[in-house]
Amino acid sequence: MKQVTYIPIKVPVKRGRFNLYQTIKEAVEEQGEEILDGDILAVSSKFIAMSEGRVIDLQSVKPCAEAVKLSAAAHIPSSLAELIIREADRIYSTLPGFVLAIKHGMVVPNAGIDRSNVEHGAAILYPKDPVASAERLRLQILVDLGKRVGVVVTDSRLMPTRIGTTGIAVAAAGFEAVSDERGKMDLFGNVMRVTRRALADDISAGANLLMGETSESIPVVIVRGSGLTIIDRAVEKEDLVIGSDECVFIRCLSQKETTLYI
Amino acid sequence: MKQVTYIPIKVPVKRGRFNLYQTIKEAVEEQGEEILDGDILAVSSKFIAMSEGRVIDLQSVKPCAEAVKLSAAAHIPSSLAELIIREADRIYSTLPGFVLAIKHGMVVPNAGIDRSNVEHGAAILYPKDPVASAERLRLQILVDLGKRVGVVVTDSRLMPTRIGTTGIAVAAAGFEAVSDERGKMDLFGNVMRVTRRALADDISAGANLLMGETSESIPVVIVRGSGLTIIDRAVEKEDLVIGSDECVFIRCLSQKETTLYI
């Protein structure tokens, strides 16, 4: 049977912008590893954002009037509130210390802005365009190394009723990120009901297990033997996310009158 | 660097109750694999439920009055609605074909009841007590093979704003399922700030990638080299889940008056 292996790639801490592809290539070589056809490279969204210079000095951020209101509602610094407003596609609501927002189509606390693993007083945003970042990295590997790989941009995220964060795909390139099983039969010949599998999320979580959250310095994981289908067409954001008006969780939980049956 | 390997274990389709441990042991041996100290065994919750005879003939289910109401509200068969009411710890609300419920502390569509990969006209419930099932399997491996392993009971689940299902941990035994990183780094300092990692969820998603949803017949995955800490104390349900009154997603989304800032 086919086995899947996750190979962690340690990368020295960088400050300021850097060349993402060159940095990854050198780290892989230094570790005596290589990138092969069919590999999926899981790369931390924070690492990509850093390479793009998406680290903001909070002191340099001037909050607008709306940000001052959001800051008071969520009990967060007004500079952070300003960044959340700038970054978010939509803001749902707040709890102390917590702003639930939509960014890159995903429901995500604080619009994906994080203040950990960056210098004190700074915040790090999501990559500007994660789909483009993933596709560029995929093409650089194809052109420079001649290898057809997939790339997934990973983040760690809290999920409803769960303790602790798990890995999720912010963007993907070069592989079938969602498997459509509609019309397929199950073991007993039933036509499948839950019919799509978020393969990019599964692989992101597997990679997240190795990446850690603190000082591990493992922003890249090579996933080998996944058997995922390598493709050339672009993987769009809409391949991974649905609108919040279609999301069954958001629709169910935000119903004005919730009927409790038990 | 340490690599993590996921080894899929194919198991022939079974009907009726069966001995979970013996079945897994034989399948592992037939495949020429073995179980080693430090392995984490990911086992599908549906496979465990089948071994426990938790397959229900829907025709045999007599709906109560509340189930008839739920059936009408959710546009699902009344027999399925009855099972959901029996199984759920709490029911939130409904959409056509969809009942959002809490089961084993997790927010989960249809209280975890599924009608795929069982005989037509039947439904399969979650294992009766997934924590106990995981712990029993762990101890059987310890006693019979002398190996100290972890066990995680996995399911696939839709997540907010995502297309497709990803793997999640229903229960765990024998390893530190959540890593507590509080105090390890200087974060927001707010109560809501995320400082724990759902390792059991990460590993479940990695295993889910290999298990598939249709006719793959891979209900078990051996995860080797994860480096997760093997423990003897029981992993409680409360190690994995928080109450819905504490969940930031549920609290944010179910606020009666949602203020939109942008």
XYZ file of C-alpha atoms in Angstrom:
524
model
C 0.000 0.000 0.000
C 1.037 3.547 -0.734
C 2.519 5.466 2.204
C 2.546 9.218 2.653
C 5.604 10.858 4.201
C 5.861 14.362 5.667
C 9.405 15.733 5.544
C 9.971 18.868 7.656
C 12.307 21.527 6.267
C 13.978 23.762 8.823
C 14.661 27.323 7.680
C 16.742 29.906 9.566
C 14.753 32.873 10.902
C 14.790 35.749 8.406
C 14.181 39.429 8.952
C 12.800 41.706 6.260
C 11.756 40.610 2.771
C 13.479 37.642 1.200
C 13.313 35.484 -1.916
C 10.856 32.725 -1.007
C 11.854 30.229 -3.665
C 15.625 30.632 -3.198
C 15.278 30.348 0.571
C 13.259 27.149 0.331
C 15.549 25.676 -2.324
C 18.668 26.309 -0.216
C 17.047 24.944 2.954
C 15.983 21.765 1.160
C 19.513 21.276 -0.238
C 21.250 22.020 3.049
C 19.146 19.355 4.682
C 20.163 16.790 2.055
C 16.602 16.514 0.768
C 15.261 17.128 -2.707
C 12.014 18.117 -4.388
C 10.517 15.373 -6.569
C 7.740 15.145 -9.152
C 4.415 14.708 -7.411
C 5.505 16.235 -4.114
C 3.182 18.682 -2.403
C 5.040 21.541 -0.705
C 3.182 22.840 2.333
C 4.379 26.351 3.136
C 3.260 28.406 6.124
C 1.238 31.477 5.169
C 3.165 33.471 7.755
C 6.478 32.522 6.144
C 5.196 33.627 2.731
C 3.828 36.850 4.219
C 7.234 37.568 5.759
C 8.970 37.032 2.441
C 6.570 39.620 0.982
C 7.302 42.156 3.695
C 3.768 41.952 5.120
C 4.987 42.758 8.637
C 3.545 46.012 9.950
C 4.849 48.144 12.804
C 1.674 48.748 14.827
C 2.927 52.180 15.939
C 2.901 53.327 12.322
C -0.808 52.464 11.873
C -3.242 55.392 12.170
C -6.719 54.156 13.146
C -9.809 55.567 11.446
C -13.019 56.334 13.358
C -14.499 52.896 12.607
C -11.332 51.263 13.941
C -11.656 53.150 17.221
C -15.207 51.783 17.536
C -14.092 48.230 16.686
C -11.195 48.564 19.116
C -13.571 49.440 21.946
C -16.027 46.665 21.047
C -13.361 43.971 20.832
C -11.001 45.270 23.521
C -8.046 45.286 21.155
C -5.553 48.047 20.296
C -6.966 50.530 17.783
C -3.981 49.979 15.477
C -4.826 46.272 15.283
C -8.502 47.096 14.737
C -7.484 49.371 11.857
C -5.466 46.577 10.226
C -8.377 44.146 10.640
C -10.729 46.614 8.934
C -8.254 47.128 6.097
C -7.672 43.403 5.639
C -11.109 41.870 6.206
C -13.556 41.193 3.406
C -16.277 41.257 6.063
C -16.464 41.517 9.835
C -19.111 39.482 11.630
C -18.941 40.326 15.269
C -16.654 40.557 18.249
C -15.888 39.104 21.643
C -13.279 40.490 24.022
C -9.970 40.027 22.231
C -11.578 38.408 19.213
C -12.944 39.682 15.909
C -14.648 37.150 13.661
C -14.032 38.114 10.045
C -13.970 36.806 6.491
C -10.636 37.008 4.661
C -9.750 35.333 1.371
C -13.247 33.810 1.629
C -12.511 32.005 4.910
C -14.049 32.691 8.286
C -11.022 33.608 10.360
C -10.311 35.330 13.678
C -8.837 38.839 13.321
C -8.796 38.567 9.506
C -5.720 36.348 9.762
C -3.591 39.036 11.409
C -1.208 37.633 13.981
C 1.205 39.162 16.461
C 3.105 36.022 17.361
C 6.408 34.992 15.837
C 7.069 38.560 14.694
C 9.036 41.278 16.427
C 7.423 42.859 19.465
C 5.069 45.679 18.499
C 4.565 44.280 14.993
C 1.753 42.375 13.331
C 1.878 40.057 10.357
C -0.844 39.961 7.722
C -1.840 37.165 5.377
C 0.086 37.092 2.090
C -1.269 39.770 -0.261
C -2.564 37.206 -2.759
C -1.954 33.661 -1.469
C -3.217 31.996 -4.660
C -0.702 33.984 -6.726
C 2.082 33.268 -4.202
C 1.395 29.527 -4.376
C 1.235 29.524 -8.179
C 4.456 31.539 -8.486
C 6.330 29.126 -6.208
C 4.983 26.152 -8.169
C 6.136 27.678 -11.465
C 9.576 28.593 -10.093
C 10.070 24.960 -9.083
C 8.888 23.806 -12.513
C 11.149 26.214 -14.407
C 14.242 25.942 -12.219
C 14.148 22.306 -11.120
C 11.914 20.821 -13.801
C 9.690 19.235 -11.165
C 5.873 19.191 -11.304
C 4.713 19.738 -7.746
C 1.740 21.052 -5.840
C 1.938 23.905 -3.348
C -0.389 24.543 -0.415
C -0.310 27.677 1.731
C -1.120 26.626 5.299
C -2.341 28.403 8.396
C -3.432 27.141 11.796
C -6.977 27.900 12.803
C -9.407 27.387 15.643
C -12.530 25.429 14.685
C -15.995 25.433 16.292
C -16.167 23.632 19.680
C -12.555 22.485 19.387
C -9.737 23.102 21.833
C -6.624 24.159 19.987
C -5.816 25.048 16.410
C -5.510 22.771 13.419
C -4.017 23.247 9.960
C -6.054 24.687 7.096
C -5.313 25.602 3.469
C -5.297 29.323 2.680
C -4.519 28.669 -1.002
C -3.281 25.909 -3.289
C -1.610 25.468 -6.652
C -0.765 22.601 -8.950
C -2.947 19.856 -7.491
C -6.604 18.877 -7.141
C -7.246 20.561 -3.816
C -10.815 19.302 -3.483
C -11.912 15.858 -4.597
C -15.406 15.765 -6.040
C -16.955 12.392 -5.291
C -20.462 13.242 -6.421
C -21.974 10.287 -8.191
C -19.417 7.849 -6.805
C -20.637 4.738 -5.050
C -19.703 3.813 -1.523
C -18.800 0.317 -0.294
C -22.449 -0.737 -0.331
C -23.357 0.798 -3.685
C -25.035 3.892 -2.199
C -24.468 7.108 -4.085
C -22.345 9.361 -1.885
C -24.012 12.162 0.015
C -21.143 14.113 1.558
C -19.458 14.333 -1.710
C -16.430 16.531 -1.584
C -13.207 16.098 0.313
C -11.002 19.030 1.281
C -7.715 17.353 0.415
C -5.760 20.609 0.723
C -7.087 21.032 4.266
C -6.207 17.447 5.184
C -2.657 17.851 3.917
C -2.323 21.262 5.612
C -3.286 19.745 8.949
C -0.822 16.905 8.472
C 1.906 19.461 7.736
C 0.791 21.664 10.617
C 1.574 18.814 13.010
C 5.262 19.243 12.116
C 5.345 23.010 11.774
C 4.472 23.895 15.327
C 3.529 27.328 16.588
C 6.499 28.521 18.557
C 10.190 28.264 17.868
C 10.302 25.197 15.648
C 11.381 27.173 12.546
C 9.756 24.635 10.256
C 7.768 26.716 7.747
C 7.967 24.145 4.950
C 6.992 20.474 4.817
C 7.459 18.275 1.750
C 4.574 15.808 1.477
C 5.602 12.774 -0.559
C 3.447 9.929 -1.837
C 0.093 11.631 -1.319
C -1.108 10.383 -4.697
C -2.888 13.697 -5.237
C -3.425 14.627 -8.863
C -0.929 17.186 -10.171
C -2.604 19.659 -12.529
C -1.634 22.686 -14.566
C -4.848 24.711 -14.408
C -4.949 27.337 -11.685
C -6.626 26.461 -8.390
C -8.946 29.360 -7.648
C -9.882 30.647 -4.214
C -13.445 29.558 -4.983
C -12.262 25.947 -5.257
C -11.611 25.975 -1.510
C -14.226 28.283 0.007
C -17.943 28.949 -0.224
C -19.670 32.221 0.532
C -20.919 32.719 4.074
C -24.497 32.903 2.725
C -24.036 29.313 1.524
C -22.167 28.004 4.565
C -24.379 25.691 6.587
C -22.639 26.531 9.870
C -22.989 30.277 9.457
C -26.564 29.975 8.176
C -27.578 27.669 11.030
C -25.828 29.563 13.803
C -26.864 33.025 12.703
C -30.563 32.220 12.385
C -32.428 34.884 14.301
C -34.767 32.425 15.927
C -33.080 29.195 16.800
C -35.489 26.423 17.620
C -34.163 24.034 20.219
C -35.688 20.604 19.827
C -34.089 19.067 22.872
C 15.002 15.855 10.649
C 12.260 13.597 11.891
C 9.800 12.426 9.231
C 6.222 11.366 9.799
C 4.834 8.458 7.774
C 1.180 7.529 7.284
C 0.719 3.819 6.528
C -2.762 2.882 5.242
C -4.229 -0.436 6.390
C -6.807 -2.006 4.091
C -9.512 -4.038 5.819
C -12.091 -6.267 4.087
C -15.698 -5.073 4.347
C -17.437 -6.588 7.367
C -21.131 -6.987 8.050
C -22.550 -7.170 11.544
C -20.556 -6.803 14.756
C -16.931 -7.852 14.784
C -13.913 -7.853 17.074
C -12.222 -4.518 16.386
C -8.808 -5.349 17.771
C -8.529 -8.794 16.136
C -9.663 -7.403 12.803
C -7.080 -4.617 12.878
C -4.339 -6.948 14.077
C -4.989 -9.428 11.264
C -5.190 -6.705 8.612
C -1.880 -5.210 9.760
C -0.209 -8.644 9.661
C -1.672 -9.594 6.289
C -0.245 -6.423 4.850
C 3.219 -7.238 6.182
C 3.176 -4.248 8.509
C 3.547 -4.125 12.266
C 2.564 -1.908 15.152
C 5.517 -0.257 16.930
C 6.039 1.664 20.161
C 5.118 5.311 19.654
C 2.805 4.703 16.695
C -0.521 6.506 16.610
C -3.327 4.365 15.187
C -5.968 6.460 13.440
C -9.202 4.469 13.227
C -12.355 5.627 11.464
C -15.255 6.272 13.849
C -17.574 4.562 11.381
C -15.440 1.406 11.418
C -15.532 1.349 15.221
C -19.279 1.982 15.217
C -19.758 -0.958 12.830
C -17.742 -3.238 15.091
C -20.103 -2.226 17.906
C -23.221 -2.975 15.874
C -24.277 0.678 15.783
C -25.983 0.230 12.404
C -29.717 0.906 12.569
C -32.374 -0.197 10.094
C -34.291 3.056 9.514
C -37.551 1.153 8.975
C -37.348 -0.138 12.544
C -37.213 3.381 14.020
C -40.485 4.775 15.371
C -40.453 8.586 15.376
C -41.792 10.523 18.359
C -43.834 13.718 17.965
C -40.760 15.936 18.263
C -39.057 13.906 15.526
C -41.986 14.497 13.181
C -41.593 18.254 13.774
C -37.824 18.096 13.224
C -38.360 15.996 10.115
C -40.664 18.652 8.630
C -38.334 21.505 9.575
C -35.232 19.853 8.134
C -36.858 17.998 5.214
C -35.394 14.669 6.303
C -37.077 11.294 6.928
C -38.764 11.163 10.338
C -36.856 7.997 11.229
C -33.566 9.864 10.726
C -34.913 12.826 12.714
C -35.784 10.429 15.543
C -32.244 9.020 15.575
C -30.797 12.545 15.587
C -32.930 13.489 18.582
C -31.902 10.309 20.405
C -28.223 10.811 19.651
C -27.744 14.570 19.927
C -26.659 16.261 23.127
C -28.219 19.431 21.717
C -29.805 20.516 18.453
C -29.128 24.058 17.232
C -31.136 24.590 14.124
C -31.894 23.225 10.692
C -31.580 23.870 6.993
C -33.140 21.690 4.309
C -31.420 18.318 4.647
C -29.220 19.496 7.486
C -29.507 19.482 11.273
C -26.770 21.241 13.231
C -26.263 19.415 16.516
C -23.826 18.836 19.355
C -22.668 15.247 19.889
C -19.799 14.096 22.097
C -19.242 17.828 22.685
C -18.579 18.578 19.000
C -20.701 20.661 16.678
C -21.618 18.152 13.990
C -24.190 17.841 11.204
C -26.965 15.306 11.927
C -25.387 14.350 15.278
C -22.794 12.308 13.402
C -25.360 9.962 11.875
C -24.460 8.879 8.367
C -26.181 6.890 5.681
C -23.192 6.207 3.448
C -21.003 3.094 3.581
C -23.787 1.134 5.244
C -26.443 -1.043 3.665
C -29.228 0.788 1.857
C -32.023 1.842 4.238
C -29.666 1.810 7.218
C -27.935 4.553 9.186
C -24.780 4.372 11.225
C -24.354 6.190 14.506
C -21.184 7.364 16.217
C -19.564 4.773 18.501
C -21.468 4.563 21.792
C -18.526 5.875 23.822
C -15.621 6.762 21.505
C -13.256 7.593 24.383
C -13.808 4.139 25.879
C -13.435 2.481 22.458
C -10.111 4.226 21.868
C -8.817 3.389 25.343
C -9.863 -0.264 25.012
C -8.058 -0.632 21.689
C -4.953 1.015 23.122
C -4.944 -1.371 26.091
C -5.533 -4.438 23.902
C -2.463 -3.489 21.871
C -0.465 -2.950 25.066
C -1.522 -6.256 26.619
C -1.399 -8.434 23.505
C 1.528 -6.929 21.579
C 3.358 -5.127 24.393
C 3.411 -1.909 22.367
C 2.695 1.535 23.803
C 0.715 3.378 21.166
C -1.785 6.184 20.812
C -5.217 5.762 19.254
C -7.310 8.451 17.605
C -10.916 7.972 16.469
C -11.378 9.963 13.261
C -14.330 11.346 11.359
C -14.597 13.617 8.342
C -16.406 16.868 8.874
C -17.442 19.968 7.011
C -15.984 23.190 8.466
C -17.274 26.781 8.231
C -16.848 28.403 4.780
C -14.947 25.373 3.477
C -15.773 23.257 0.465
C -15.432 19.589 1.294
C -14.832 17.624 4.455
C -11.635 17.283 6.450
C -10.534 14.882 9.181
C -11.281 15.546 12.847
C -10.696 13.638 16.098
C -13.804 12.252 17.791
C -11.757 10.779 20.654
C -8.187 9.921 21.553
C -6.252 7.644 23.884
C -2.640 7.170 24.894
C -1.103 10.413 23.615
C -1.124 14.137 24.329
C -3.953 15.063 21.999
C -3.707 18.797 22.606
C -0.429 20.610 23.103
C -0.670 23.436 25.581
C 1.724 26.179 24.554
C 0.542 28.768 27.049
C 3.479 30.614 28.504
C 5.756 29.486 25.710
C 5.603 32.783 23.898
C 4.380 36.316 24.318
C 1.036 36.468 22.541
C -1.870 38.896 22.833
C -2.234 38.124 26.516
C -6.016 38.052 26.068
C -8.075 35.136 27.322
C -9.286 34.346 23.809
C -5.826 34.170 22.327
C -5.069 30.771 20.837
C -2.194 28.954 22.440
C -3.128 25.338 22.104
C -2.640 22.990 19.187
C -5.168 20.293 18.322
C -2.618 17.598 17.522
C -5.270 14.875 17.414
C -7.178 16.887 14.802
C -4.041 17.441 12.724
C -3.220 13.743 12.726
C -6.852 12.822 11.979
C -6.824 15.050 8.915
C -3.541 13.557 7.748
C -5.048 10.080 8.132
C -8.294 11.167 6.495
C -6.365 11.971 3.331
C -5.658 8.239 2.961
C -8.967 6.890 4.223
C -11.204 8.318 1.544
C -14.980 8.422 1.648
C -16.159 5.869 -0.843
C -14.862 2.406 -1.586
C -11.270 2.697 -0.418
C -11.725 0.269 2.520
C -8.976 1.968 4.503
C -10.427 2.480 7.989
C -7.058 2.358 9.768
C -3.875 4.358 9.264
C -0.690 3.823 11.271
C 1.041 7.162 11.890
C 4.739 6.633 12.568
C 7.340 9.154 13.714
C 4.880 11.815 14.850
C 6.951 12.417 17.976
C 3.732 12.874 19.960
C 4.037 12.115 23.651
C 2.683 8.691 24.623
C 0.891 8.827 27.995
C -0.949 6.463 30.281
C -3.532 8.793 31.786
C -6.906 8.797 30.073
C -7.609 11.463 27.459
C -11.022 12.865 28.363
C -13.593 14.206 25.946
C -13.078 17.604 27.590
C -9.434 17.581 26.463
C -10.649 17.963 22.873
C -13.837 20.016 23.027
C -15.156 23.132 24.706
C -18.768 23.906 25.501
C -20.723 25.815 22.884
C -21.179 28.657 25.391
C -17.377 29.055 25.363
C -16.848 28.547 21.629
C -15.901 31.833 19.986
C -17.456 30.847 16.647
C -20.802 29.900 18.136
C -20.813 32.918 20.437
C -19.921 35.311 17.619
C -22.265 33.866 15.021
C -25.256 33.466 17.300
C -25.166 37.001 18.665
C -28.644 38.417 18.355
C -27.447 41.761 17.075
C -24.489 41.448 14.790
C -22.759 44.724 14.133
C -21.209 44.920 10.706
C -18.249 47.257 10.685
C -17.574 47.035 6.975
